[in-house]
Short mmCIF file of C-alpha atoms in Angstrom, two decimals:
data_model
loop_
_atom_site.label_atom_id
_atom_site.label_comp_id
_atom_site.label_asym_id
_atom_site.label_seq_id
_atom_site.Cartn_x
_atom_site.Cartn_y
_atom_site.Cartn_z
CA UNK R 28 -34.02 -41.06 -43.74
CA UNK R 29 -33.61 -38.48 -41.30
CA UNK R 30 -33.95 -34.71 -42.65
CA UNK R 31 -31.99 -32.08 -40.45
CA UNK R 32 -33.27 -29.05 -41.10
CA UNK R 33 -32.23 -25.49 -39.58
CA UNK R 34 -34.61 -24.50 -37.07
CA UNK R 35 -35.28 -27.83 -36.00
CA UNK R 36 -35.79 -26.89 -32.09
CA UNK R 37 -38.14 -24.41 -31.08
CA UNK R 38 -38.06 -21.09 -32.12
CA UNK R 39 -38.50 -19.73 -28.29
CA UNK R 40 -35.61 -21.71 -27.55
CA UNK R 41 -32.83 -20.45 -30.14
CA UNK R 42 -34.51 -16.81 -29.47
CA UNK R 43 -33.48 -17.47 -25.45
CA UNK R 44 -29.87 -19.17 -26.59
CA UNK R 45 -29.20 -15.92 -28.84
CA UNK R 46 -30.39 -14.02 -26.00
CA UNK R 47 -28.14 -15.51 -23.56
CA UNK R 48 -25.26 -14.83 -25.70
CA UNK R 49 -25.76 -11.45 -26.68
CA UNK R 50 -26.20 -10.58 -22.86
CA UNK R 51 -22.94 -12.68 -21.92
CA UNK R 52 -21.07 -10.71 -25.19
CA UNK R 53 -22.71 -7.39 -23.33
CA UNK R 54 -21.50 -7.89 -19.88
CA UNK R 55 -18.04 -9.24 -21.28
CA UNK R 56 -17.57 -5.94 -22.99
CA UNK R 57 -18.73 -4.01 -19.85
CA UNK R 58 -16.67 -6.00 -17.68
CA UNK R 59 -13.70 -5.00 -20.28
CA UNK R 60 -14.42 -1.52 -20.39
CA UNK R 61 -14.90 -1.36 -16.70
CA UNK R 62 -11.33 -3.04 -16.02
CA UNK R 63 -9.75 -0.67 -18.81
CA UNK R 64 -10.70 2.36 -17.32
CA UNK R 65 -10.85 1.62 -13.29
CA UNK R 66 -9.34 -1.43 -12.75
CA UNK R 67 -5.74 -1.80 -14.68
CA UNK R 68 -3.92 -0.31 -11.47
CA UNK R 69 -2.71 -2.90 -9.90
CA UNK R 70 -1.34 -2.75 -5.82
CA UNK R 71 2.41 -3.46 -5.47
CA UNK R 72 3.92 -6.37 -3.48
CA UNK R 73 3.90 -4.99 0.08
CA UNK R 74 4.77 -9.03 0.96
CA UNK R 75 7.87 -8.66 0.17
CA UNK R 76 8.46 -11.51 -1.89
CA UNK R 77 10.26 -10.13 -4.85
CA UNK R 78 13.69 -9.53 -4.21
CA UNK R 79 14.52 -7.71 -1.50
CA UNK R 80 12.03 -7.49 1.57
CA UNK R 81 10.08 -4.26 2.54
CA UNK R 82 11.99 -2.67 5.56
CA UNK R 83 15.53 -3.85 4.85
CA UNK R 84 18.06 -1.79 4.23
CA UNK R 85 18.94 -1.02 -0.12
CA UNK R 86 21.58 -2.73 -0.83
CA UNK R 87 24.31 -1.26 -2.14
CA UNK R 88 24.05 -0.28 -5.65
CA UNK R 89 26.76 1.06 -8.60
CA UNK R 90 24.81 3.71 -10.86
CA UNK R 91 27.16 4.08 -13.58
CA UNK R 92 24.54 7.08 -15.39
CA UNK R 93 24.08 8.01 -19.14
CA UNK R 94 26.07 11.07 -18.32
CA UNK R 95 29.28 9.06 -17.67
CA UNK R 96 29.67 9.93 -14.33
CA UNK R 97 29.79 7.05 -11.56
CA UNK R 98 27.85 7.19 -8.28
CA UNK R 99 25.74 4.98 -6.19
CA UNK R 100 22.07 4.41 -4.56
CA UNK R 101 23.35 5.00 -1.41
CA UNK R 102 24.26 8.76 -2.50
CA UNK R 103 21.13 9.48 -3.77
CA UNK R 104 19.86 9.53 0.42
CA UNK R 105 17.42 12.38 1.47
CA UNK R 106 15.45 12.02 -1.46
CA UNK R 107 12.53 9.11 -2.30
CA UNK R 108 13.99 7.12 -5.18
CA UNK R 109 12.12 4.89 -7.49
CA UNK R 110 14.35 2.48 -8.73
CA UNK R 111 13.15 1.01 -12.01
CA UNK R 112 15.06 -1.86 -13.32
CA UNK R 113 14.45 -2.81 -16.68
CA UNK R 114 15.76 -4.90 -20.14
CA UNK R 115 15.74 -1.77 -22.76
CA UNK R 116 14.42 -4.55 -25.31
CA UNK R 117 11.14 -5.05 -22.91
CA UNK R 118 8.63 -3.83 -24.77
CA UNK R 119 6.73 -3.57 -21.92
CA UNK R 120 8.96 -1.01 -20.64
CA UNK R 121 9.82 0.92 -23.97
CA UNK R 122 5.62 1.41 -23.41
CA UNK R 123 5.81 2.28 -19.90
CA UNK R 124 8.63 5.14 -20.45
CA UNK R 125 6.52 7.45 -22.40
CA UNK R 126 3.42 6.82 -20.18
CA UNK R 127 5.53 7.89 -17.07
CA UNK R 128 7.16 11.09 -18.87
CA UNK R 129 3.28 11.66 -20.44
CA UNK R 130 1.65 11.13 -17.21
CA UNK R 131 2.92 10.24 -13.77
CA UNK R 132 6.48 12.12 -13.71
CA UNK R 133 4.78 14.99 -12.52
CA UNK R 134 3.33 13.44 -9.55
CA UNK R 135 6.56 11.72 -9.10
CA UNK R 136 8.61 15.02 -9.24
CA UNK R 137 5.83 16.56 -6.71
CA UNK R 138 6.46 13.92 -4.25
CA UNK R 139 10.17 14.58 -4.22
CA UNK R 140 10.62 11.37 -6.07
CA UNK R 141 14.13 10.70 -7.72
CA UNK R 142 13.32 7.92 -10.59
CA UNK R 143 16.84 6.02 -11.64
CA UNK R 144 16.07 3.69 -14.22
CA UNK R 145 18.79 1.04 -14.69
CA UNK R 146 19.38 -1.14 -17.03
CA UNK R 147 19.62 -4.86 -16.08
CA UNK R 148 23.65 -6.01 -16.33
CA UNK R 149 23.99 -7.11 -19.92
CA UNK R 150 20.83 -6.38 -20.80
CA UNK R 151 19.37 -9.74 -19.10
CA UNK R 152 22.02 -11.42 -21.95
CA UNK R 153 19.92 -10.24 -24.88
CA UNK R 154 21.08 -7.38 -27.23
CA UNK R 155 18.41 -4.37 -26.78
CA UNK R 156 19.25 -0.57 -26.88
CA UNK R 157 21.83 1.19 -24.42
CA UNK R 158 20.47 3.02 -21.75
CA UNK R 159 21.24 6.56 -23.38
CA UNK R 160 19.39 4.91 -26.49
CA UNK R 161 16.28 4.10 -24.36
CA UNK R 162 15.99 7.45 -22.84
CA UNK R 163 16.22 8.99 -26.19
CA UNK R 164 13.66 7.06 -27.67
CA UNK R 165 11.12 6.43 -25.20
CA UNK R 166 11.45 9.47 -22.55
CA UNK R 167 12.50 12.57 -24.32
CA UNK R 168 16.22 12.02 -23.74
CA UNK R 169 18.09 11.60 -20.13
CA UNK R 170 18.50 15.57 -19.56
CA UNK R 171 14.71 16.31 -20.77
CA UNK R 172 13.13 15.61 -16.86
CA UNK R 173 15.11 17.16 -13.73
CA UNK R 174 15.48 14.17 -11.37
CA UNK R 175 14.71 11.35 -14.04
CA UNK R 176 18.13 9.49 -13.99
CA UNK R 177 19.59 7.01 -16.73
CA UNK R 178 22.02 4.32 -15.52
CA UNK R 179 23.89 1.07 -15.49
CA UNK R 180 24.55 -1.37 -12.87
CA UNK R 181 26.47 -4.34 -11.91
CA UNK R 182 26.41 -7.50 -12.35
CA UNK R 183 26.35 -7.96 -8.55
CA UNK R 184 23.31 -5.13 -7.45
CA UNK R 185 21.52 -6.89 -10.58
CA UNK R 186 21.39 -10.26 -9.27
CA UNK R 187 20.56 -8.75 -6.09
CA UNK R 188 18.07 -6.93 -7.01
CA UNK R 189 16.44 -8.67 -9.57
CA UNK R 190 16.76 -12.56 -8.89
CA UNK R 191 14.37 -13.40 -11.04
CA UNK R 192 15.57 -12.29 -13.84
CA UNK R 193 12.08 -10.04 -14.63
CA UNK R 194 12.43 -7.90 -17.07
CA UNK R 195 10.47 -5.00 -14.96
CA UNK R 196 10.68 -5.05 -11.70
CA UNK R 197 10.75 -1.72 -9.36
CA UNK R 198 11.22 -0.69 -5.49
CA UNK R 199 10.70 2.31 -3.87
CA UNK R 200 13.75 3.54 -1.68
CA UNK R 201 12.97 5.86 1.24
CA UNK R 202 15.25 8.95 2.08
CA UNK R 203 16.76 7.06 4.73
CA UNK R 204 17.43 4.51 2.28
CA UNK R 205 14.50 1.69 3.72
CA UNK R 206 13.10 -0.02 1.00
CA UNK R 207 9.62 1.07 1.23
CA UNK R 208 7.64 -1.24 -1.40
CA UNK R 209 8.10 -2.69 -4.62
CA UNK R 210 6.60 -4.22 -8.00
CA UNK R 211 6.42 -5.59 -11.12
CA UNK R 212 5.41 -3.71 -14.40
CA UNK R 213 5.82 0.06 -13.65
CA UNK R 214 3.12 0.31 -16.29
CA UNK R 215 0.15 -0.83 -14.21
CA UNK R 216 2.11 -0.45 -10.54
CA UNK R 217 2.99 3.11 -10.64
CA UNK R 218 0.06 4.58 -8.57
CA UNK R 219 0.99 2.23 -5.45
CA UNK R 220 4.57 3.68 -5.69
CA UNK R 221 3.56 7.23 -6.23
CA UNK R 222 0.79 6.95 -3.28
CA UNK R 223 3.78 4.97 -1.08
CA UNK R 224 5.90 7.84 -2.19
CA UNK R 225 2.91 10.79 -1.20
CA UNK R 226 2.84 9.26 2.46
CA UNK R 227 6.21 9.04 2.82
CA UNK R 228 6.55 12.67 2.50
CA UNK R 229 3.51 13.48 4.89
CA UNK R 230 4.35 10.95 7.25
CA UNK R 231 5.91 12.76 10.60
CA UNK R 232 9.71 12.16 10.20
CA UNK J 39 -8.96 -25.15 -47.25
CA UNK J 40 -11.75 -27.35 -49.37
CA UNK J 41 -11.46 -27.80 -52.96
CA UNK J 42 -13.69 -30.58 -53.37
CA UNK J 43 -16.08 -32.16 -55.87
CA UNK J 44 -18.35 -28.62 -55.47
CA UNK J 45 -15.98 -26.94 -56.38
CA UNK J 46 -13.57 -24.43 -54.19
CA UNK J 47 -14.34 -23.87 -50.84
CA UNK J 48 -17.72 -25.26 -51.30
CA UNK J 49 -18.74 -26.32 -47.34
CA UNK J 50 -17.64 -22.93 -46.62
CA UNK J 51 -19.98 -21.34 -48.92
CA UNK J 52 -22.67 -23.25 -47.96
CA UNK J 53 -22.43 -23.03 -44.29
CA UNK J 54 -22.11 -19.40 -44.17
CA UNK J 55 -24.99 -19.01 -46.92
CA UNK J 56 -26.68 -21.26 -44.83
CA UNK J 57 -26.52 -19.85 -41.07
CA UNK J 58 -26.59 -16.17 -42.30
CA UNK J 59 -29.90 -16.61 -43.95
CA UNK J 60 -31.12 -16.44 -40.17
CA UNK J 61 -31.09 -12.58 -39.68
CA UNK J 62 -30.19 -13.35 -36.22
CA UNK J 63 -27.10 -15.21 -37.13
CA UNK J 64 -25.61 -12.12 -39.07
CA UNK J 65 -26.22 -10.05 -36.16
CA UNK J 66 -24.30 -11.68 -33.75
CA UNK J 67 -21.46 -12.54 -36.28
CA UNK J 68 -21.12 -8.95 -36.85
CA UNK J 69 -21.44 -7.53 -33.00
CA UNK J 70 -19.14 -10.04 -31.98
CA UNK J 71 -16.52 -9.24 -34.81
CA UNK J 72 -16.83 -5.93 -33.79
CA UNK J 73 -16.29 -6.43 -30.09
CA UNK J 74 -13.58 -8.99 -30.39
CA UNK J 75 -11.58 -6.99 -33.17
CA UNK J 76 -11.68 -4.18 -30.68
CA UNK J 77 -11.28 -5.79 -27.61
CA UNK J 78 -7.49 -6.99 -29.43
CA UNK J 79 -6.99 -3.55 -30.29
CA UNK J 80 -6.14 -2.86 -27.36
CA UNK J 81 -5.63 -5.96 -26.03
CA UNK J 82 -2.68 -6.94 -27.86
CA UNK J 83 -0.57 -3.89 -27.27
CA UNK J 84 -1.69 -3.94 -23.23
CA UNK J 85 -0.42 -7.07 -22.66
CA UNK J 86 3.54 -6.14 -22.19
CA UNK J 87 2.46 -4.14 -19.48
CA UNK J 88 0.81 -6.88 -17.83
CA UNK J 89 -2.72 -5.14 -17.67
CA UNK J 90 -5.44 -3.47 -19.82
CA UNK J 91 -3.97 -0.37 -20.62
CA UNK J 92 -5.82 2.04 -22.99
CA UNK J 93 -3.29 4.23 -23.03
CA UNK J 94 -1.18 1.00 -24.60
CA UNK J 95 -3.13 1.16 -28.00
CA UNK J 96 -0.91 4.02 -29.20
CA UNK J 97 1.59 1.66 -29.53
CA UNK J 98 0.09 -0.83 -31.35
CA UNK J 99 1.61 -1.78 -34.48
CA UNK J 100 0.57 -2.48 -38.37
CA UNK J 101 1.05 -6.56 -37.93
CA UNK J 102 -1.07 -6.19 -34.68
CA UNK J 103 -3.81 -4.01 -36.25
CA UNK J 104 -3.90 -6.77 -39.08
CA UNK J 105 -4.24 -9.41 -36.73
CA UNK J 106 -6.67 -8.31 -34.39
CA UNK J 107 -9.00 -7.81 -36.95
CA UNK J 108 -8.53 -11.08 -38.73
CA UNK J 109 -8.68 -12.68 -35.23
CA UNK J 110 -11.96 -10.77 -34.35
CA UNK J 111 -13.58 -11.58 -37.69
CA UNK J 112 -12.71 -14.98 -37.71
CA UNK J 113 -13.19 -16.16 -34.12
CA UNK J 114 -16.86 -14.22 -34.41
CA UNK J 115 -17.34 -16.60 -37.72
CA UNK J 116 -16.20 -19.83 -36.06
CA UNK J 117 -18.66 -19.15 -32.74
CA UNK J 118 -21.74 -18.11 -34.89
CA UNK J 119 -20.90 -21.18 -36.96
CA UNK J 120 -20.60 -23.31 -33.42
CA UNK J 121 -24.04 -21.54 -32.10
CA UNK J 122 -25.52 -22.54 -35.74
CA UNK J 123 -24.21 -26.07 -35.45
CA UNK J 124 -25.63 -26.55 -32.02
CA UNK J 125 -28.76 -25.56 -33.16
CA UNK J 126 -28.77 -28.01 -36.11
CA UNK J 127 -27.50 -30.27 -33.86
CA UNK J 128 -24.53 -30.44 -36.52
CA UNK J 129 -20.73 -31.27 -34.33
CA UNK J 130 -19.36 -28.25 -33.39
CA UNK J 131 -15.73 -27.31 -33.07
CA UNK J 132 -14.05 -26.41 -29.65
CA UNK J 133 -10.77 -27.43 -29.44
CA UNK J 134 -8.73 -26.18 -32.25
CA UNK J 135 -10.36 -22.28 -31.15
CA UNK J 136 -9.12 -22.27 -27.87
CA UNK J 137 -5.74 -22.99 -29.27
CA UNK J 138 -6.23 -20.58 -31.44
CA UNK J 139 -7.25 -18.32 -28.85
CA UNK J 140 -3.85 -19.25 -26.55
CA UNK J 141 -2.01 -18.53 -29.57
CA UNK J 142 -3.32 -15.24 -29.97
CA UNK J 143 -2.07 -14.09 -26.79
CA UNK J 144 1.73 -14.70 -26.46
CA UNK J 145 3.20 -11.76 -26.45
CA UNK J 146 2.17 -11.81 -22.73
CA UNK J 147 4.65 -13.97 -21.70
CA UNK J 148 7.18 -11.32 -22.12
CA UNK J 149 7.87 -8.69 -19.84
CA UNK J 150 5.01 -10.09 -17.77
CA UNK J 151 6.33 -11.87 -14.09
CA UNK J 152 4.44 -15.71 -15.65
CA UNK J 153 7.46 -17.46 -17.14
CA UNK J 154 9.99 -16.27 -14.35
CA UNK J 155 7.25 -17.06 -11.57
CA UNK J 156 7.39 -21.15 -13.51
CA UNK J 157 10.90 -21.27 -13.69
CA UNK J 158 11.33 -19.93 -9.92
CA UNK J 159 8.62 -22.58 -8.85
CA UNK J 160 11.08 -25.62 -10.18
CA UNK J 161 13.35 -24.61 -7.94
CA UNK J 162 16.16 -22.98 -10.45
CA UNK J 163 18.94 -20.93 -8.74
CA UNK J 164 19.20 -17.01 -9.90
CA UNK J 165 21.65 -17.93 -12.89
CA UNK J 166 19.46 -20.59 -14.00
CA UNK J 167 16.67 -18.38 -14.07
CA UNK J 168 19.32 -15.70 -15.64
CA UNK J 169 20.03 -18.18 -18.26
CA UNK J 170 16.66 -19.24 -19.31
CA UNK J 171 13.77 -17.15 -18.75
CA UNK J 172 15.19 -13.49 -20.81
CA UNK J 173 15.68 -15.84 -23.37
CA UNK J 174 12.21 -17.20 -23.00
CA UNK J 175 10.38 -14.22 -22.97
CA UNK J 176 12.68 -12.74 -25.57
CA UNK J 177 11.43 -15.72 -28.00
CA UNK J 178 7.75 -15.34 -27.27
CA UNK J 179 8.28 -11.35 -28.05
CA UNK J 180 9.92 -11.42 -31.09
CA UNK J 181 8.39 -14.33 -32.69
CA UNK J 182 5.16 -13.03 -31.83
CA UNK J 183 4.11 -12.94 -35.33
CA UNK J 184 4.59 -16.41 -36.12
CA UNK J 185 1.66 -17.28 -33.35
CA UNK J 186 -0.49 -15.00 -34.78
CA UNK J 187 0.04 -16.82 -37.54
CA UNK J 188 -0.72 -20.07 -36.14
CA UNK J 189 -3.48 -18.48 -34.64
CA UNK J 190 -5.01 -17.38 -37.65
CA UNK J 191 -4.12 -21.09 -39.29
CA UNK J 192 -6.02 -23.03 -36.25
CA UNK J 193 -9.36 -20.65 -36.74
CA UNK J 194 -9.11 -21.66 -40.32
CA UNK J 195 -8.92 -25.26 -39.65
CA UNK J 196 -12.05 -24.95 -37.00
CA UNK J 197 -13.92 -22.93 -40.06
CA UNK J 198 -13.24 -25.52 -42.16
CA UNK J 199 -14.06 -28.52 -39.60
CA UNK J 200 -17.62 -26.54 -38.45
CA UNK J 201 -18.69 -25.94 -42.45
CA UNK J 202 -18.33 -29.50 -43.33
CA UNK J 203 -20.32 -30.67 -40.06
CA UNK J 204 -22.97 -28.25 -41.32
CA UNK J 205 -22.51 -29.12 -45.12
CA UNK J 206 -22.98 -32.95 -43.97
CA UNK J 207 -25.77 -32.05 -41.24
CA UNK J 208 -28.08 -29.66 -44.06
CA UNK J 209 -27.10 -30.14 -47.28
CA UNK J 210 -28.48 -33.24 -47.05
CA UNK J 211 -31.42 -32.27 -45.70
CA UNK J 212 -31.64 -29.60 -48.31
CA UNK J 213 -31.47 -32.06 -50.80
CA UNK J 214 -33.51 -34.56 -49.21
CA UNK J 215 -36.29 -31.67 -49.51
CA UNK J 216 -35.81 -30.80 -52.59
CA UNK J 217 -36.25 -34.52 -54.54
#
């Protein structure tokens, strides 16, 4: 009969096993912390692959705005505009709205950033809040921040662009209305736009 | 769970009696509860946002809270009970936790660019995508709870699997020792 007991190979080795784990559990947890606090920023597509290219033109887009007034992207010119398109059921971006208003709209508003969010036509075909709902909820209302927009779109500009169908996707617009860079997740993207939108405004028109 | 001729959840018993009497053991069960419950905490609500967000945990909710812990508690159980296993050279249980593991982390397939990236690589046109991938993500969001649940199941079932391994590995040994 064959007895297996506990503690069966040597002691030096299970010491050197527990060892090795408690190091790998240490330098998972510093590798954690380490990409929590420095690393979660993450660059923006300057490729060009999502949607529309860097350097083209905006295309046209309807802003219908919280406000009930209609206007477009195109009339927004002479300002930077960040252009955040988002499903108000994401709950990605129902998180990223308060960390913008919290954090970053300051920097935005000091780099003479206009930020429209719109709301994806139809809400991506899944029933979330309206756009005035959102702003209420997750950034202090639409009037709270001077130069934080609210707004619908079409159908058309949606598909445009957003052909993916993510549900938060972003591009920075310059004055002259050049699409300057874009992203994905606001959230963890919004330093590339806000340093895109600082050297815009120091770069020699 | 186990309800068998020792009674109810005998192998259980026994294999954490067992590799707990090893001081060592308890440590790591408890430092890696700790860091893996706390590592969810702010995990779980990061993971809309498609990063590690600290900032995320404030919006972490009551079901999450729950579950992280539960997940940290019991995933540190079933690897101290694997680490045990391989030392008693009892089978150890791999499989079922990484499901588990999988499981545990759904909620990042929404809002994140991975299931429109998969459906774009097929080949669909923009209304395809338009037709399937909200939906998609949608589903993983709002049914998040039901993986957790799963989640929670499948570390059960790898508890369960390790403690008889060890139960059949050292009881009998125990009891071989003590005739």
């Amino acid at each position: 009969m064959t007895n297996r007991k506990p503690g069966r190979r040597s002691g030096s080795k299970r010491k050197l096993l527990l060892f090795s784990i408690g190091v790998l559990v240490v330098l998972a947890a510093a590798g954690v912390g380490a990409y929590a606090f420095y690393g979660h920023q993450q660059p923006a597509n300057t490729a060009g692959t999502i949607g529309i290219n860097a350097g083209d033109k905006a295309p046209s887009m309807p802003v219908y705005l919280t406000n009930g007034t209609s206007t477009s992207l195109s009339s927004l010119q002479g300002h930077a505009v960040l252009v955040w398109i988002v499903a108000t059921w994401c709950p990605g971006c129902q998180e990223t709205a308060p960390l913008i208003a919290s954090q970053y709209y300051s920097q935005l508003s000091s780099a003479g950033v206009t930020l429209l969010t719109v709301e994806d036509y139809n809400d991506l075909g899944y029933a979330g809040p309206t756009m005035t709902q959102f702003a209420s909820q997750y950034a202090g209302g639409a009037g709270s921040h001077q130069g934080w927009l609210f707004a619908d779109t079409s159908q058309g500009a949606t598909y445009t662009y957003n052909p993916q169908a993510d549900l938060d996707i972003w591009y920075l617009v310059s004055p002259s209305g050049t699409i300057v860079t874009s992203g994905l997740n606001l959230g963890t993207t919004i330093q590339s736009a806000i340093t895109a939108a600082v050297s815009l405004q120091t770069a020699p028109s | 769970m186990n309800t068998g001729r020792h009674g109810r959840l005998h192998y259980e018993r026994f294999a954490v009696e067992t590799a707990f009497a090893g001081k060592a053991y308890l440590v790591l069960f408890l430092s890696l509860s700790v860091s893996i419950s706390v590592l969810y905490l702010f995990l779980l609500p990061s993971l809309p946002l498609g990063g590690l967000v600290p900032y995320a945990i404030r919006f972490i909710t009551p079901v999450e809270t729950a579950f992280a812990i539960t997940f940290g508690v019991l995933l540190s159980l079933v690897a101290t009970l694997n680490v045990y296993a391989f030392m008693t050279r009892a089978s150890s249980v791999k499989g079922v936790t990484a499901g588990s593991v999988i499981a545990s982390l759904v909620n990042g397939l929404c809002c994140t660019p991975l299931i429109p990236s998969l459906i774009a690589m097929t080949g669909a046109s923009t209304p395809v995508l338009y037709e399937i991938s909200p939906r998609l993500q949608a589903f993983f969001e709002f049914n998040s709870q039901y993986f957790y649940a799963l989640s929670v199941a499948l570390l059960l079932v790898s508890v369960h699997y390790l403690s008889r391994s060890i139960t059949a590995c050292c009881d009998v040994g125990k009891r071989g020792m003590s005739q």
